[in-house]
Amino acid sequence: MAENCTHDCSTCSANCGDRTAPQDLRAPANPHSNVKKVIAVVSGKGGVGKSTITASLAVAMERRGKKVGVLDADITGPSIPKAFGLHERLTGGDEGMYPARTQTDIQVVSLNLLTENETDPVIWRGPVIAGVVTQFWTETVWGDVDYLFVDMPPGTGDVPLTVFQSLPVDGIIVVTSPQELVGMIVTKAVNMARMMNIPILGLVENYSYFQCPDCGKKHAIFGESKLDETAKELGLPILARLPMDSTLALACDNGLVEGIPQNYLEPVAELLDK
């Protein structure tokens, strides 16, 4: 054994006698769950519409005839229940915790469906929050689910680390916006996923443009996007560019995301389905 050994064999190239295989930290799913694919929706910063993208992806996949679940891992800022118009509290039994079900039978688990009041703040430290996310995975009776979308909190802190280590994540979608600053933050999120050996499916740019309803001209409200350059540097595909759409925002505010007539993420759902 080397004198300066850190006992972390995953970061060491030495072939010593004490070398061990990397430890698998993934937590087992509830015995009554059969989740085929886990897709995490991440962002380097808040305010880019990540929860809206997650909800829209879930709706698009459900419309393709898939059984869909959403795990709301944004513990301190849960938005998924509001987008789907869910307000009842979650229930449980001997088998575990049962998800709420939306009008189109999308299953949802969120801390906002466990608190007594929806506006109660979550004043917990990072490890406690991360532990709750793991419990959502291990204790929820998901049943048969084709796609489980995980709505992640922004950044590269405790919860993203826990999800990447504890859940069998098949791939992530990184949500961004046109501001130049976001390029650097996106790179941080991508680099974290690569360090954790999580496949990156591609980038989705939200608030990409506003299309005038009268003349049809597209306006770059937040300035010209630099996403092409960032995507080229990172070697990642751009999966979609979403416009600023007040119809979609209003639908999410009123819990009617399942009723939006035009789902901009249908092509992304088709790609995932393949």
mmCIF file of C-alpha atoms in Angstrom:
data_model
loop_
_atom_site.group_PDB
_atom_site.id
_atom_site.type_symbol
_atom_site.label_atom_id
_atom_site.label_comp_id
_atom_site.label_asym_id
_atom_site.label_seq_id
_atom_site.Cartn_x
_atom_site.Cartn_y
_atom_site.Cartn_z
ATOM 1 C CA MET A 1 0.000 0.000 0.000
ATOM 2 C CA ALA A 2 1.320 3.456 -0.893
ATOM 3 C CA GLU A 3 2.302 5.738 1.969
ATOM 4 C CA ASN A 4 -0.115 8.465 0.839
ATOM 5 C CA CYS A 5 -3.052 6.111 0.253
ATOM 6 C CA THR A 6 -6.463 7.745 0.623
ATOM 7 C CA HIS A 7 -8.288 4.389 0.561
ATOM 8 C CA ASP A 8 -10.320 5.651 -2.403
ATOM 9 C CA CYS A 9 -9.474 3.131 -5.097
ATOM 10 C CA SER A 10 -11.753 4.825 -7.631
ATOM 11 C CA THR A 11 -9.278 7.713 -7.979
ATOM 12 C CA CYS A 12 -6.074 5.672 -7.829
ATOM 13 C CA SER A 13 -4.184 3.951 -10.654
ATOM 14 C CA ALA A 14 -1.836 1.946 -8.434
ATOM 15 C CA ASN A 15 -2.183 -1.823 -8.655
ATOM 16 C CA CYS A 16 -1.506 -2.662 -5.001
ATOM 17 C CA GLY A 17 -2.608 -5.707 -3.041
ATOM 18 C CA ASP A 18 -5.179 -3.731 -1.099
ATOM 19 C CA ARG A 19 -6.957 -2.483 -4.202
ATOM 20 C CA THR A 20 -10.717 -3.024 -4.111
ATOM 21 C CA ALA A 21 -13.445 -2.677 -6.706
ATOM 22 C CA PRO A 22 -15.424 0.584 -6.692
ATOM 23 C CA GLN A 23 -18.244 0.389 -4.183
ATOM 24 C CA ASP A 24 -21.765 0.314 -5.599
ATOM 25 C CA LEU A 25 -23.759 2.835 -3.566
ATOM 26 C CA ARG A 26 -27.056 2.402 -5.423
ATOM 27 C CA ALA A 27 -30.045 1.930 -3.136
ATOM 28 C CA PRO A 28 -32.533 -0.843 -3.926
ATOM 29 C CA ALA A 29 -35.920 0.203 -5.194
ATOM 30 C CA ASN A 30 -39.059 -0.738 -3.317
ATOM 31 C CA PRO A 31 -39.727 -4.480 -3.873
ATOM 32 C CA HIS A 32 -43.073 -3.578 -5.432
ATOM 33 C CA SER A 33 -41.496 -1.269 -8.020
ATOM 34 C CA ASN A 34 -40.377 -2.099 -11.529
ATOM 35 C CA VAL A 35 -38.852 1.057 -12.999
ATOM 36 C CA LYS A 36 -37.323 0.501 -16.429
ATOM 37 C CA LYS A 37 -35.646 3.860 -17.117
ATOM 38 C CA VAL A 38 -34.632 6.717 -14.804
ATOM 39 C CA ILE A 39 -34.047 10.087 -16.473
ATOM 40 C CA ALA A 40 -32.860 13.022 -14.359
ATOM 41 C CA VAL A 41 -33.572 16.597 -15.455
ATOM 42 C CA VAL A 42 -30.842 18.882 -14.146
ATOM 43 C CA SER A 43 -29.707 22.485 -14.369
ATOM 44 C CA GLY A 44 -26.640 24.334 -13.180
ATOM 45 C CA LYS A 45 -28.722 27.222 -11.825
ATOM 46 C CA GLY A 46 -32.271 27.947 -10.799
ATOM 47 C CA GLY A 47 -34.892 29.825 -12.781
ATOM 48 C CA VAL A 48 -34.391 28.112 -16.131
ATOM 49 C CA GLY A 49 -37.722 26.269 -16.101
ATOM 50 C CA LYS A 50 -36.398 22.842 -15.169
ATOM 51 C CA SER A 51 -39.604 21.727 -13.435
ATOM 52 C CA THR A 52 -41.694 22.849 -16.408
ATOM 53 C CA ILE A 53 -39.432 20.810 -18.694
ATOM 54 C CA THR A 54 -39.753 17.782 -16.397
ATOM 55 C CA ALA A 55 -43.541 18.011 -16.307
ATOM 56 C CA SER A 56 -43.777 18.533 -20.077
ATOM 57 C CA LEU A 57 -41.503 15.546 -20.716
ATOM 58 C CA ALA A 58 -43.649 13.367 -18.470
ATOM 59 C CA VAL A 59 -46.803 14.472 -20.314
ATOM 60 C CA ALA A 60 -45.200 13.904 -23.718
ATOM 61 C CA MET A 61 -44.097 10.407 -22.745
ATOM 62 C CA GLU A 62 -47.521 9.561 -21.295
ATOM 63 C CA ARG A 63 -49.107 10.611 -24.585
ATOM 64 C CA ARG A 64 -46.881 8.033 -26.270
ATOM 65 C CA GLY A 65 -48.608 5.358 -24.220
ATOM 66 C CA LYS A 66 -45.905 4.940 -21.586
ATOM 67 C CA LYS A 67 -46.349 4.469 -17.854
ATOM 68 C CA VAL A 68 -44.691 7.492 -16.294
ATOM 69 C CA GLY A 69 -43.630 8.623 -12.848
ATOM 70 C CA VAL A 70 -42.093 11.854 -11.540
ATOM 71 C CA LEU A 71 -39.877 11.966 -8.455
ATOM 72 C CA ASP A 72 -39.664 15.559 -7.259
ATOM 73 C CA ALA A 73 -36.140 15.756 -5.813
ATOM 74 C CA ASP A 74 -36.248 19.551 -5.478
ATOM 75 C CA ILE A 75 -37.117 19.254 -1.795
ATOM 76 C CA THR A 76 -36.846 22.925 -0.833
ATOM 77 C CA GLY A 77 -38.558 24.227 -3.977
ATOM 78 C CA PRO A 78 -41.048 21.606 -5.164
ATOM 79 C CA SER A 79 -43.043 22.716 -8.211
ATOM 80 C CA ILE A 80 -44.245 19.458 -9.757
ATOM 81 C CA PRO A 81 -47.492 19.052 -7.754
ATOM 82 C CA LYS A 82 -48.652 22.561 -8.684
ATOM 83 C CA ALA A 83 -48.020 21.964 -12.385
ATOM 84 C CA PHE A 84 -50.243 18.876 -12.269
ATOM 85 C CA GLY A 85 -52.854 20.341 -9.935
ATOM 86 C CA LEU A 86 -52.145 17.845 -7.131
ATOM 87 C CA HIS A 87 -53.003 18.830 -3.575
ATOM 88 C CA GLU A 88 -53.941 15.645 -1.665
ATOM 89 C CA ARG A 89 -51.467 14.181 0.803
ATOM 90 C CA LEU A 90 -49.643 10.949 0.004
ATOM 91 C CA THR A 91 -50.721 7.751 1.717
ATOM 92 C CA GLY A 92 -48.884 4.585 2.670
ATOM 93 C CA GLY A 93 -49.353 0.994 3.749
ATOM 94 C CA ASP A 94 -47.418 -2.143 4.595
ATOM 95 C CA GLU A 95 -45.841 -2.154 1.133
ATOM 96 C CA GLY A 96 -44.586 1.423 1.312
ATOM 97 C CA MET A 97 -45.650 4.906 0.195
ATOM 98 C CA TYR A 98 -48.137 5.279 -2.660
ATOM 99 C CA PRO A 99 -47.614 8.046 -5.228
ATOM 100 C CA ALA A 100 -50.296 10.548 -6.127
ATOM 101 C CA ARG A 101 -51.827 10.110 -9.565
ATOM 102 C CA THR A 102 -52.634 12.861 -12.021
ATOM 103 C CA GLN A 103 -55.638 13.020 -14.344
ATOM 104 C CA THR A 104 -53.745 11.030 -16.996
ATOM 105 C CA ASP A 105 -52.355 8.566 -14.408
ATOM 106 C CA ILE A 106 -48.840 10.004 -14.145
ATOM 107 C CA GLN A 107 -47.484 9.046 -10.716
ATOM 108 C CA VAL A 108 -45.939 11.800 -8.592
ATOM 109 C CA VAL A 109 -44.030 11.837 -5.309
ATOM 110 C CA SER A 110 -43.098 15.196 -3.798
ATOM 111 C CA LEU A 111 -42.464 16.568 -0.330
ATOM 112 C CA ASN A 112 -45.212 19.140 -0.974
ATOM 113 C CA LEU A 113 -47.643 16.224 -0.876
ATOM 114 C CA LEU A 114 -46.440 15.281 2.619
ATOM 115 C CA THR A 115 -46.336 18.626 4.432
ATOM 116 C CA GLU A 116 -49.394 19.842 6.308
ATOM 117 C CA ASN A 117 -49.443 23.104 4.350
ATOM 118 C CA GLU A 118 -48.136 23.572 0.813
ATOM 119 C CA THR A 119 -46.420 26.814 1.783
ATOM 120 C CA ASP A 120 -44.557 25.375 4.783
ATOM 121 C CA PRO A 121 -40.803 25.960 4.289
ATOM 122 C CA VAL A 122 -38.363 23.059 4.480
ATOM 123 C CA ILE A 123 -35.609 24.181 6.841
ATOM 124 C CA TRP A 124 -33.345 21.141 6.742
ATOM 125 C CA ARG A 125 -29.638 20.619 6.279
ATOM 126 C CA GLY A 126 -28.284 19.042 3.107
ATOM 127 C CA PRO A 127 -27.744 15.458 4.378
ATOM 128 C CA VAL A 128 -31.329 15.278 5.681
ATOM 129 C CA ILE A 129 -32.699 16.501 2.346
ATOM 130 C CA ALA A 130 -30.557 13.996 0.465
ATOM 131 C CA GLY A 131 -31.814 11.214 2.738
ATOM 132 C CA VAL A 132 -35.436 12.082 1.943
ATOM 133 C CA VAL A 133 -34.724 11.811 -1.798
ATOM 134 C CA THR A 134 -33.281 8.333 -1.258
ATOM 135 C CA GLN A 135 -36.395 7.392 0.734
ATOM 136 C CA PHE A 136 -38.591 8.545 -2.143
ATOM 137 C CA TRP A 137 -36.797 5.954 -4.280
ATOM 138 C CA THR A 138 -36.619 3.072 -1.805
ATOM 139 C CA GLU A 139 -39.997 3.412 -0.099
ATOM 140 C CA THR A 140 -42.332 4.402 -2.944
ATOM 141 C CA VAL A 141 -44.516 1.719 -4.497
ATOM 142 C CA TRP A 142 -44.082 2.779 -8.112
ATOM 143 C CA GLY A 143 -45.370 -0.472 -9.602
ATOM 144 C CA ASP A 144 -44.599 -0.835 -13.321
ATOM 145 C CA VAL A 145 -43.104 2.381 -14.715
ATOM 146 C CA ASP A 146 -41.521 2.762 -18.139
ATOM 147 C CA TYR A 147 -39.945 6.157 -17.425
ATOM 148 C CA LEU A 148 -39.280 7.802 -14.079
ATOM 149 C CA PHE A 149 -38.302 11.470 -14.466
ATOM 150 C CA VAL A 150 -36.401 13.002 -11.546
ATOM 151 C CA ASP A 151 -36.831 16.758 -11.155
ATOM 152 C CA MET A 152 -33.499 17.764 -9.637
ATOM 153 C CA PRO A 153 -32.649 20.868 -7.622
ATOM 154 C CA PRO A 154 -30.246 23.263 -9.337
ATOM 155 C CA GLY A 155 -26.512 23.065 -8.801
ATOM 156 C CA THR A 156 -24.070 20.325 -7.907
ATOM 157 C CA GLY A 157 -24.727 19.856 -4.203
ATOM 158 C CA ASP A 158 -25.891 17.079 -1.886
ATOM 159 C CA VAL A 159 -29.053 16.043 -3.712
ATOM 160 C CA PRO A 160 -27.567 15.684 -7.234
ATOM 161 C CA LEU A 161 -24.690 13.735 -5.704
ATOM 162 C CA THR A 162 -27.127 11.463 -3.849
ATOM 163 C CA VAL A 163 -29.281 10.871 -6.926
ATOM 164 C CA PHE A 164 -26.282 10.057 -9.119
ATOM 165 C CA GLN A 165 -24.905 7.635 -6.512
ATOM 166 C CA SER A 166 -28.091 6.095 -5.121
ATOM 167 C CA LEU A 167 -30.455 5.832 -8.108
ATOM 168 C CA PRO A 168 -29.844 3.817 -11.288
ATOM 169 C CA VAL A 169 -29.840 6.914 -13.501
ATOM 170 C CA ASP A 170 -29.865 5.942 -17.179
ATOM 171 C CA GLY A 171 -29.195 9.467 -18.398
ATOM 172 C CA ILE A 172 -29.633 13.167 -17.711
ATOM 173 C CA ILE A 173 -31.048 16.064 -19.666
ATOM 174 C CA VAL A 174 -29.462 19.441 -18.912
ATOM 175 C CA VAL A 175 -31.775 22.480 -19.045
ATOM 176 C CA THR A 176 -30.288 25.861 -19.834
ATOM 177 C CA SER A 177 -31.264 29.357 -21.003
ATOM 178 C CA PRO A 178 -29.672 31.784 -23.489
ATOM 179 C CA GLN A 179 -27.770 33.998 -21.021
ATOM 180 C CA GLU A 180 -24.019 33.856 -21.604
ATOM 181 C CA LEU A 181 -23.319 33.207 -17.919
ATOM 182 C CA VAL A 182 -25.298 29.987 -18.104
ATOM 183 C CA GLY A 183 -22.728 28.403 -20.435
ATOM 184 C CA MET A 184 -20.151 28.214 -17.652
ATOM 185 C CA ILE A 185 -22.710 26.849 -15.165
ATOM 186 C CA VAL A 186 -23.942 24.240 -17.639
ATOM 187 C CA THR A 187 -20.376 23.057 -18.049
ATOM 188 C CA LYS A 188 -20.116 22.561 -14.287
ATOM 189 C CA ALA A 189 -23.247 20.374 -14.264
ATOM 190 C CA VAL A 190 -22.033 18.379 -17.259
ATOM 191 C CA ASN A 191 -18.595 17.878 -15.728
ATOM 192 C CA MET A 192 -20.166 16.616 -12.502
ATOM 193 C CA ALA A 193 -22.228 14.050 -14.405
ATOM 194 C CA ARG A 194 -19.154 12.893 -16.304
ATOM 195 C CA MET A 195 -17.156 12.549 -13.098
ATOM 196 C CA MET A 196 -19.999 10.354 -11.770
ATOM 197 C CA ASN A 197 -20.112 8.328 -15.037
ATOM 198 C CA ILE A 198 -23.718 9.358 -15.730
ATOM 199 C CA PRO A 199 -24.680 9.419 -19.438
ATOM 200 C CA ILE A 200 -25.655 12.887 -20.704
ATOM 201 C CA LEU A 201 -28.434 12.699 -23.278
ATOM 202 C CA GLY A 202 -28.267 16.317 -24.390
ATOM 203 C CA LEU A 203 -29.185 19.939 -23.759
ATOM 204 C CA VAL A 204 -32.550 21.692 -23.780
ATOM 205 C CA GLU A 205 -32.606 25.483 -24.064
ATOM 206 C CA ASN A 206 -35.608 27.124 -22.447
ATOM 207 C CA TYR A 207 -36.721 30.745 -23.039
ATOM 208 C CA SER A 208 -34.847 30.528 -26.324
ATOM 209 C CA TYR A 209 -36.977 33.125 -28.119
ATOM 210 C CA PHE A 210 -40.325 34.881 -28.194
ATOM 211 C CA GLN A 211 -42.395 34.519 -31.341
ATOM 212 C CA CYS A 212 -44.630 37.480 -32.126
ATOM 213 C CA PRO A 213 -48.243 36.243 -32.496
ATOM 214 C CA ASP A 214 -48.942 38.951 -35.104
ATOM 215 C CA CYS A 215 -46.014 38.795 -37.526
ATOM 216 C CA GLY A 216 -44.452 35.466 -36.541
ATOM 217 C CA LYS A 217 -40.977 36.984 -36.120
ATOM 218 C CA LYS A 218 -38.753 35.439 -33.446
ATOM 219 C CA HIS A 219 -37.122 37.751 -30.917
ATOM 220 C CA ALA A 220 -34.172 36.786 -28.695
ATOM 221 C CA ILE A 221 -35.378 38.428 -25.478
ATOM 222 C CA PHE A 222 -32.344 37.303 -23.479
ATOM 223 C CA GLY A 223 -29.859 37.990 -26.263
ATOM 224 C CA GLU A 224 -28.393 35.703 -28.880
ATOM 225 C CA SER A 225 -27.843 32.207 -27.580
ATOM 226 C CA LYS A 226 -24.333 30.846 -27.103
ATOM 227 C CA LEU A 227 -25.592 27.290 -26.727
ATOM 228 C CA ASP A 228 -24.228 26.120 -30.076
ATOM 229 C CA GLU A 229 -20.707 26.981 -28.952
ATOM 230 C CA THR A 230 -21.195 25.358 -25.550
ATOM 231 C CA ALA A 231 -22.698 22.212 -27.057
ATOM 232 C CA LYS A 232 -19.815 21.923 -29.522
ATOM 233 C CA GLU A 233 -17.226 22.343 -26.758
ATOM 234 C CA LEU A 234 -18.944 19.704 -24.632
ATOM 235 C CA GLY A 235 -19.636 17.365 -27.533
ATOM 236 C CA LEU A 236 -23.350 17.192 -26.724
ATOM 237 C CA PRO A 237 -26.472 17.437 -28.895
ATOM 238 C CA ILE A 238 -29.067 20.190 -28.510
ATOM 239 C CA LEU A 239 -32.324 18.289 -28.067
ATOM 240 C CA ALA A 240 -34.713 21.240 -28.231
ATOM 241 C CA ARG A 241 -35.032 25.030 -28.102
ATOM 242 C CA LEU A 242 -38.214 26.136 -26.377
ATOM 243 C CA PRO A 243 -39.909 29.509 -26.864
ATOM 244 C CA MET A 244 -41.267 31.774 -24.168
ATOM 245 C CA ASP A 245 -44.896 30.646 -24.157
ATOM 246 C CA SER A 246 -47.385 32.292 -21.816
ATOM 247 C CA THR A 247 -49.873 29.493 -22.535
ATOM 248 C CA LEU A 248 -47.541 26.893 -21.054
ATOM 249 C CA ALA A 249 -46.706 29.095 -18.050
ATOM 250 C CA LEU A 250 -50.402 29.693 -17.362
ATOM 251 C CA ALA A 251 -51.154 25.968 -17.655
ATOM 252 C CA CYS A 252 -48.480 25.121 -15.067
ATOM 253 C CA ASP A 253 -49.708 27.863 -12.727
ATOM 254 C CA ASN A 254 -53.241 26.465 -12.901
ATOM 255 C CA GLY A 255 -52.278 22.785 -12.619
ATOM 256 C CA LEU A 256 -53.241 22.063 -16.214
ATOM 257 C CA VAL A 257 -49.915 21.027 -17.758
ATOM 258 C CA GLU A 258 -51.490 17.798 -19.017
ATOM 259 C CA GLY A 259 -53.931 19.778 -21.139
ATOM 260 C CA ILE A 260 -51.485 21.844 -23.196
ATOM 261 C CA PRO A 261 -52.307 21.304 -26.881
ATOM 262 C CA GLN A 262 -48.759 21.851 -28.153
ATOM 263 C CA ASN A 263 -45.986 20.009 -26.339
ATOM 264 C CA TYR A 264 -42.615 21.312 -27.500
ATOM 265 C CA LEU A 265 -40.845 18.300 -25.990
ATOM 266 C CA GLU A 266 -42.624 15.663 -28.052
ATOM 267 C CA PRO A 267 -39.522 15.266 -30.299
ATOM 268 C CA VAL A 268 -37.372 14.738 -27.190
ATOM 269 C CA ALA A 269 -39.807 12.108 -25.899
ATOM 270 C CA GLU A 270 -39.597 10.399 -29.278
ATOM 271 C CA LEU A 271 -35.808 10.331 -29.044
ATOM 272 C CA LEU A 272 -35.952 8.872 -25.532
ATOM 273 C CA ASP A 273 -38.464 6.300 -26.681
ATOM 274 C CA LYS A 274 -36.040 5.074 -29.312
#
